[in-house]
PDB file of C-alpha atoms in Angstrom:
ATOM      1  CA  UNK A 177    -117.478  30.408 161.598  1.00 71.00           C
ATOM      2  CA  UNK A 178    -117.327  33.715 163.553  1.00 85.00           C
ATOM      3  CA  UNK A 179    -120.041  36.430 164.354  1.00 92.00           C
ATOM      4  CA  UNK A 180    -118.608  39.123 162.485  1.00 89.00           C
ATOM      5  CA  UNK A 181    -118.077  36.683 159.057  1.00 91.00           C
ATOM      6  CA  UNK A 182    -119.811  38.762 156.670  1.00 93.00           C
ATOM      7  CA  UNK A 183    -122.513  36.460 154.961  1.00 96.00           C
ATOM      8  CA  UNK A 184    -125.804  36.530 152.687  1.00 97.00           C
ATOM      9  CA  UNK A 185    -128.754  34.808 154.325  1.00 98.00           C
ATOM     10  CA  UNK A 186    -131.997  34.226 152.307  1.00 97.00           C
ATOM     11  CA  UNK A 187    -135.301  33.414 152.987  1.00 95.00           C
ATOM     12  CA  UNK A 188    -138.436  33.435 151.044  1.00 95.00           C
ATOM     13  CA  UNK A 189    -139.452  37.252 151.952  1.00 96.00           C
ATOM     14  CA  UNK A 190    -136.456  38.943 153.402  1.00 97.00           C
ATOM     15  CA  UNK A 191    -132.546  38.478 152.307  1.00 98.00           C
ATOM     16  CA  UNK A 192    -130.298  39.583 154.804  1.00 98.00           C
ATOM     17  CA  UNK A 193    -127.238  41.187 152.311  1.00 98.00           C
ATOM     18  CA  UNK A 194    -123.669  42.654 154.102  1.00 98.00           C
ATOM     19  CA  UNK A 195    -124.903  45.798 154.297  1.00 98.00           C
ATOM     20  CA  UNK A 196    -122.623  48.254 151.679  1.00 97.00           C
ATOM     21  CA  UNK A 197    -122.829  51.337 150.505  1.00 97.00           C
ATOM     22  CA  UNK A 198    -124.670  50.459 147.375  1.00 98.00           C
ATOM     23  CA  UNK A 199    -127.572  49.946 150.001  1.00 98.00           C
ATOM     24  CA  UNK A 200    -127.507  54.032 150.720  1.00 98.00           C
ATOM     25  CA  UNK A 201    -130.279  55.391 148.538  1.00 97.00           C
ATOM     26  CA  UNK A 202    -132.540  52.314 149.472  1.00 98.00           C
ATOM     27  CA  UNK A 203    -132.584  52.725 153.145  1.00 98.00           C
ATOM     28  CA  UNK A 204    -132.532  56.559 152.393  1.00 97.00           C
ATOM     29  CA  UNK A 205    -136.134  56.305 150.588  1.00 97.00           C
ATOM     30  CA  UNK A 206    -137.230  53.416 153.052  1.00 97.00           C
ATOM     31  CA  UNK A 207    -136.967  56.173 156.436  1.00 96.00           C
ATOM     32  CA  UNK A 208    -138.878  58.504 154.863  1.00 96.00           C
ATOM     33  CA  UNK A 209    -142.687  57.401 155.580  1.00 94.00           C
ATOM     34  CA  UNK A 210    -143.180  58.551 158.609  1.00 92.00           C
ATOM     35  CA  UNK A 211    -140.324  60.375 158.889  1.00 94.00           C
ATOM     36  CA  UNK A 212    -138.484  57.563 161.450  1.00 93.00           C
ATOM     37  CA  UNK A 213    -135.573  59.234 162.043  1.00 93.00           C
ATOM     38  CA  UNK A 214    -137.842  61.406 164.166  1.00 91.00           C
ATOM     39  CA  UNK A 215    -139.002  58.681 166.939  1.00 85.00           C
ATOM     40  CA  UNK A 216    -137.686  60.223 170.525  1.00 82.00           C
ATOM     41  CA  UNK A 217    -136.900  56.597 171.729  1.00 85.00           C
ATOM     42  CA  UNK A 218    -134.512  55.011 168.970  1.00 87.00           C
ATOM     43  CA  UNK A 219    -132.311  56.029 166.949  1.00 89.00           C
ATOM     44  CA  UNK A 220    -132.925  55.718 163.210  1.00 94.00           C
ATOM     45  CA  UNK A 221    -130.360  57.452 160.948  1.00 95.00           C
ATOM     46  CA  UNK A 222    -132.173  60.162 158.401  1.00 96.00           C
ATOM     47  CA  UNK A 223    -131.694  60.400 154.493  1.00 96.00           C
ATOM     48  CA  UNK A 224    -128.719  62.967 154.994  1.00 97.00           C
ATOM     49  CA  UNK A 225    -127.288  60.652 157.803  1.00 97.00           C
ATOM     50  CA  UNK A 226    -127.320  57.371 156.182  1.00 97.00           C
ATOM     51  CA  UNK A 227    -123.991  57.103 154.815  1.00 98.00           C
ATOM     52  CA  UNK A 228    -122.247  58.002 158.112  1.00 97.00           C
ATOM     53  CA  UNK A 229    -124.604  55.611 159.865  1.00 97.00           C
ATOM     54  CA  UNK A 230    -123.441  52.946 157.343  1.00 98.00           C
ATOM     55  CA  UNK A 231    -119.463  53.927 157.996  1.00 98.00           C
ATOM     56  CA  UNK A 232    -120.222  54.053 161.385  1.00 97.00           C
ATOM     57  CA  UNK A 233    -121.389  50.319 160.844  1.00 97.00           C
ATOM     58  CA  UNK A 234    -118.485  49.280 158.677  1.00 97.00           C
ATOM     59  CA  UNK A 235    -116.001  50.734 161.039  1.00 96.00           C
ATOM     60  CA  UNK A 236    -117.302  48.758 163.513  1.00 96.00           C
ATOM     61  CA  UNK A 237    -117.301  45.696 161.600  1.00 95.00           C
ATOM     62  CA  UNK A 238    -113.690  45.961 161.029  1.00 94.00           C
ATOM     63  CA  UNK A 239    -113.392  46.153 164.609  1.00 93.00           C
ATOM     64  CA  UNK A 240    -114.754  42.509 165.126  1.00 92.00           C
ATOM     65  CA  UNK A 241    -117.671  43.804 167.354  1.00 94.00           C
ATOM     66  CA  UNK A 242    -120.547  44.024 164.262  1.00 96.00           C
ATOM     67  CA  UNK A 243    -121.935  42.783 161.377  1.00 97.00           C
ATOM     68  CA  UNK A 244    -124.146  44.604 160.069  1.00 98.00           C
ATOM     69  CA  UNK A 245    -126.714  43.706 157.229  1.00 98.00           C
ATOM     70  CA  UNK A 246    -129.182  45.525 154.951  1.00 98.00           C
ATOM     71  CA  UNK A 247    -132.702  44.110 155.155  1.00 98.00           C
ATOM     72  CA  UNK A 248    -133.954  43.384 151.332  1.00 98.00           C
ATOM     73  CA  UNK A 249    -137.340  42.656 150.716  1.00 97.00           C
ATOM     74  CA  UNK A 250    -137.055  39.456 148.478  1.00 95.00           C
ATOM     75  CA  UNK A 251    -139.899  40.536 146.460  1.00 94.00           C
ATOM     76  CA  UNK A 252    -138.870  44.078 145.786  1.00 95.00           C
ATOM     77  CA  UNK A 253    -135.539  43.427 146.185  1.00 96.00           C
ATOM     78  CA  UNK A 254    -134.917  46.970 147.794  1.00 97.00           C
ATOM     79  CA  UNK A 255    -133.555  47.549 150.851  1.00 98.00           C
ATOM     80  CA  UNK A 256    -136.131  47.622 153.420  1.00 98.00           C
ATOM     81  CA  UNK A 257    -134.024  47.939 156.902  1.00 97.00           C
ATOM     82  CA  UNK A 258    -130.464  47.597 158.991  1.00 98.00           C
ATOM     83  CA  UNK A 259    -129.911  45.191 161.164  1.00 98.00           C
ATOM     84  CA  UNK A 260    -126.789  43.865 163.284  1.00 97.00           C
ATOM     85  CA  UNK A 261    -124.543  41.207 165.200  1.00 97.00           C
ATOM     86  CA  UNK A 262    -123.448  43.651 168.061  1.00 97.00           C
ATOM     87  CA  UNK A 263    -121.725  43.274 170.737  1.00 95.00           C
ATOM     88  CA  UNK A 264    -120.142  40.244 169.891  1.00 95.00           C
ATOM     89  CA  UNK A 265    -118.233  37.992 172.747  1.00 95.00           C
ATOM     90  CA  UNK A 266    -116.863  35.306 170.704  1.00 93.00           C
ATOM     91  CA  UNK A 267    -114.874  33.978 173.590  1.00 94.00           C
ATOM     92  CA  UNK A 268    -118.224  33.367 175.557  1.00 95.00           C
ATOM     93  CA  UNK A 269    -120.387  32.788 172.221  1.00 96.00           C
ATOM     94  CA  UNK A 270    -122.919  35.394 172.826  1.00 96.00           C
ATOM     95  CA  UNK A 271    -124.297  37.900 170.536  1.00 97.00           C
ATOM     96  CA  UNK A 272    -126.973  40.717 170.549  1.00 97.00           C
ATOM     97  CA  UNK A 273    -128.931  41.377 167.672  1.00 97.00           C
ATOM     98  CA  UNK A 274    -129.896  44.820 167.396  1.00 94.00           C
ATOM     99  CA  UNK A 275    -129.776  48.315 166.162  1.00 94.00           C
ATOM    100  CA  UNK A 276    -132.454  47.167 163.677  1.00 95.00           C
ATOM    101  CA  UNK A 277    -134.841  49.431 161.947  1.00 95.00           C
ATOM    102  CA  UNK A 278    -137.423  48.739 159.413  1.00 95.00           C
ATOM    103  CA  UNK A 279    -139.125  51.169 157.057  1.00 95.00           C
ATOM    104  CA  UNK A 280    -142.901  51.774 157.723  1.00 92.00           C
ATOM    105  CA  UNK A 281    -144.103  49.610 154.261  1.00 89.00           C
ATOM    106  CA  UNK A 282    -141.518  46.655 155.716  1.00 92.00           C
ATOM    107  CA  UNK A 283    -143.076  46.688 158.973  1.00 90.00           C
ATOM    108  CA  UNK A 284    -146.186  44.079 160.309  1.00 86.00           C
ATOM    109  CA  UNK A 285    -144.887  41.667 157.289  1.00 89.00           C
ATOM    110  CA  UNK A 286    -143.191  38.629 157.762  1.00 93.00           C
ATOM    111  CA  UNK A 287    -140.088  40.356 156.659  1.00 95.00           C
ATOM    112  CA  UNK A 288    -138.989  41.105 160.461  1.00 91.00           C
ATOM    113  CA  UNK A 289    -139.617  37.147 161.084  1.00 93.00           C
ATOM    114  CA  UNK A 290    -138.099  35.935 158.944  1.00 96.00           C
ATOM    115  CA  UNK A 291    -134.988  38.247 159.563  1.00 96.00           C
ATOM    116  CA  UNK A 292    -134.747  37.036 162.902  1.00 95.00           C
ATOM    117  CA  UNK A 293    -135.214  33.360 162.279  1.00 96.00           C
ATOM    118  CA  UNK A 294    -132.207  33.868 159.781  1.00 97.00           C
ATOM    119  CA  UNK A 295    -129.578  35.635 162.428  1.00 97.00           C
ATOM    120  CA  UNK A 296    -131.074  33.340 164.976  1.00 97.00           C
ATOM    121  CA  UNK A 297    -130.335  30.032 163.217  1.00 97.00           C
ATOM    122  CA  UNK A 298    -126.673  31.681 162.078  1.00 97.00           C
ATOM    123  CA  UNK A 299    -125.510  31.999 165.825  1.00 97.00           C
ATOM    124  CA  UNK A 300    -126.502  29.309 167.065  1.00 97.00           C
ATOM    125  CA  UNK A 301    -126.808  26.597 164.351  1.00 96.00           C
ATOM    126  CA  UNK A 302    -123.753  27.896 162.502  1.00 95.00           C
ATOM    127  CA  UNK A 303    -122.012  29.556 165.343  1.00 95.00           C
ATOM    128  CA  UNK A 304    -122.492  27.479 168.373  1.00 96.00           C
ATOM    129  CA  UNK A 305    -124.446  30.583 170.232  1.00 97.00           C
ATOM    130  CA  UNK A 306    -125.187  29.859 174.142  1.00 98.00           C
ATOM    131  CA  UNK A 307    -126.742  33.160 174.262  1.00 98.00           C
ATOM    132  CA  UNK A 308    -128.502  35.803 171.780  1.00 98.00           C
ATOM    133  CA  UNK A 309    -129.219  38.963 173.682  1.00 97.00           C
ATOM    134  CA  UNK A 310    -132.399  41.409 172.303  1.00 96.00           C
ATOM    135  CA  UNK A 311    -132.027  45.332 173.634  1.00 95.00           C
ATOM    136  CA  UNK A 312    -134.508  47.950 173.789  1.00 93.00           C
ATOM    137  CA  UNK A 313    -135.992  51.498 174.665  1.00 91.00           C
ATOM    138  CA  UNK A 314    -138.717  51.078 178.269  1.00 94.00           C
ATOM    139  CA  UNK A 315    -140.493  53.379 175.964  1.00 91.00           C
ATOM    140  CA  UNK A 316    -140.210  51.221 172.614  1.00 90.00           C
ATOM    141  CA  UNK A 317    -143.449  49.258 173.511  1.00 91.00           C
ATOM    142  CA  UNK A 318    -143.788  48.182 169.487  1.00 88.00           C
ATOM    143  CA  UNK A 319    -139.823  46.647 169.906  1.00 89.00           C
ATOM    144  CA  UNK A 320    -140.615  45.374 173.546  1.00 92.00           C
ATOM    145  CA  UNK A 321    -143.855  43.414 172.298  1.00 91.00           C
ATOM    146  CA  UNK A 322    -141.627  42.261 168.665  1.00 89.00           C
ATOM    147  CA  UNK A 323    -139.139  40.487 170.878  1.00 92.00           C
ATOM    148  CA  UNK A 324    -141.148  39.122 173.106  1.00 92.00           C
ATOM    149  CA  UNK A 325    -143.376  37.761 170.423  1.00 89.00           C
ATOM    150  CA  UNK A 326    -139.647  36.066 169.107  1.00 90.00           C
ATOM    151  CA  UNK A 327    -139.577  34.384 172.186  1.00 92.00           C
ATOM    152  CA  UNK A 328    -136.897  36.426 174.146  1.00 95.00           C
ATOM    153  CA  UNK A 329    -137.516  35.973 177.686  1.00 96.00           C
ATOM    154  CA  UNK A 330    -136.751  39.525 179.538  1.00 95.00           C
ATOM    155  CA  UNK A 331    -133.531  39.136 181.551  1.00 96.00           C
ATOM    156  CA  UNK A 332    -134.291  42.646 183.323  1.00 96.00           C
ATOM    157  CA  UNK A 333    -133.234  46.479 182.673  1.00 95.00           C
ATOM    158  CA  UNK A 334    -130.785  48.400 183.131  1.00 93.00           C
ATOM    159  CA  UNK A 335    -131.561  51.827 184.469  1.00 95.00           C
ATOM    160  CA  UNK A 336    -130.490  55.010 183.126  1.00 94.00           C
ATOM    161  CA  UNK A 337    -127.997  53.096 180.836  1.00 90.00           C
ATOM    162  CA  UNK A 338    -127.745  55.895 178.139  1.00 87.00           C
ATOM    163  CA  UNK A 339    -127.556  58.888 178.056  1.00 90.00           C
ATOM    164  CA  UNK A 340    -130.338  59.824 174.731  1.00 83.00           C
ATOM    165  CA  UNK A 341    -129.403  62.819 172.061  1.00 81.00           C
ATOM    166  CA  UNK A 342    -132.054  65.207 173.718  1.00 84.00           C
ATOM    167  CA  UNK A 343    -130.261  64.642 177.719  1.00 87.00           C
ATOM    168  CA  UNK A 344    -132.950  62.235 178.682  1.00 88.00           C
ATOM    169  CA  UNK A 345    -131.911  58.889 180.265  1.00 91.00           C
ATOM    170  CA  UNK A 346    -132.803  55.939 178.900  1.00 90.00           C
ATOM    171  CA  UNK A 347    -133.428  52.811 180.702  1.00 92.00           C
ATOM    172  CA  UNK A 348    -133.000  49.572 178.409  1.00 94.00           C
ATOM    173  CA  UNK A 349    -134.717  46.411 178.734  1.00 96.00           C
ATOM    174  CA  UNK A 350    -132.552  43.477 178.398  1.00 96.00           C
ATOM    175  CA  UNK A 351    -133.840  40.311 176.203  1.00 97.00           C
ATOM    176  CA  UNK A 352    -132.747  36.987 175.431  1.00 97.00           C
ATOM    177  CA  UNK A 353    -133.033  33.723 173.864  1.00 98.00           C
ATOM    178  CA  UNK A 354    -130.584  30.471 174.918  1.00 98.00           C
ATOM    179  CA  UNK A 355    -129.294  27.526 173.406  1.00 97.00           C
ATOM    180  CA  UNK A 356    -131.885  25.173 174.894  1.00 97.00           C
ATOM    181  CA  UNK A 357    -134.950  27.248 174.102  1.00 97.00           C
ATOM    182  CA  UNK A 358    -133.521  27.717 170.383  1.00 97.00           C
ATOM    183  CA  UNK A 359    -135.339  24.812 169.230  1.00 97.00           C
ATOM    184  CA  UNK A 360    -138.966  25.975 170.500  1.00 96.00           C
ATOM    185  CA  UNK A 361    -138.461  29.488 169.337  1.00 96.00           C
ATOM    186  CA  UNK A 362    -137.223  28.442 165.821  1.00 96.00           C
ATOM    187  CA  UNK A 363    -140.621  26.248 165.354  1.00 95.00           C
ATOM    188  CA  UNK A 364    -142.442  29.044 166.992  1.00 94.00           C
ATOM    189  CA  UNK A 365    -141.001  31.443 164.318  1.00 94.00           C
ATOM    190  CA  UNK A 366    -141.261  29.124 161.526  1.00 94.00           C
ATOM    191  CA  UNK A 367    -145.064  28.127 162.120  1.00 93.00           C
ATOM    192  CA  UNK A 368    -145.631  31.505 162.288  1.00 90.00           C
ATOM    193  CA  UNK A 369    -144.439  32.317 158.828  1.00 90.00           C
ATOM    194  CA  UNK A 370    -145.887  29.171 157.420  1.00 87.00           C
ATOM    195  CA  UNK A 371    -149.449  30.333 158.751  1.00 82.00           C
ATOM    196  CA  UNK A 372    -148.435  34.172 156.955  1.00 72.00           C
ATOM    197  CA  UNK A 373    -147.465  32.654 153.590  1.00 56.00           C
TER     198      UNK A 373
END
């Protein structure tokens, strides 16, 4: 197996599909509540930006350093959300899982749980993972609070990492799970979806 093998994963609420373009008018309609594209401190592509976020994705892919999936809501079966395998270091078998985005219906379901208990268990039940890194905004308190709730443990932040689309510097808080706490987190996570059903 390797990080960037594209792959289905499927759970009982969320699907994780290699995200295509046939995903495009989907993840168009699922930005619009709310207008997400607009949020100062991420960066959510817009209707008329979604199929060069999505080549921007596939490019990337065919680099080896992404795989990118569209999040489909197992009982719609629309596509909900993005997210990623970035940054991948096969060599040292670690992996961040970011540049995810979910639309404002998708959001406080278990779809985001279950989406993460699906790319967790794929690096590091299928892919040997001694590291899964988690990356965020300082300002992003709803993504801060997500991760931790995963049970990321915050490895620290890196200050003024980014330069943001407006000029303004972001600093990025730095996440992650290991190899020995996979086995806590993944009955954490799957309690916690047992207790939603």
């Amino acid at each position: 197996m390797s990080f960037s093998t594209p792959i289905t994963l499927s759970g009982k609420h969320v699907i994780l599909e290699p995200l295509g373009h046939h995903h495009t008018d989907d993840l168009s309609e699922a930005v619009l509540p709310g207008k997400l594209w607009e949020t100062w401190y991420t960066r959510i592509p817009s209707p008329e930006t979604m199929t060069a976020e999505i080549d921007r994705r596939l490019g990337l892919q065919r680099a080896g350093t992404m795989l990118p999936w569209a999040v489909i809501s197992a009982e719609s079966g629309a596509a909900v959300g993005m997210t990623t395998f970035m940054n991948i270091d096969e060599a040292n078998r670690r992996v961040e899982i970011g540049s995810t985005w979910l639309g404002q219906l998708a959001q406080r379901t278990p779809i985001n749980t279950e989406a993460k208990l699906l790319a967790l268990g794929y690096a590091f039940d299928q892919n040997d993972a001694i590291a899964v890194e988690f990356r965020t905004h300082w300002h992003n308190q709803q993504s801060r609070a997500a991760i931790a709730r995963l049970g990321a443990k915050q490895d620290g932040i890196l200050r003024n990492s980014d330069i943001w689309r407006d000029g303004t510097l972001r600093d990025t808080v730095v996440f992650s799970i290991i190899a020995s706490e996979w086995p806590t987190v993944k009955l954490s996570l799957s309690e916690r979806l047992r207790t939603r059903a």
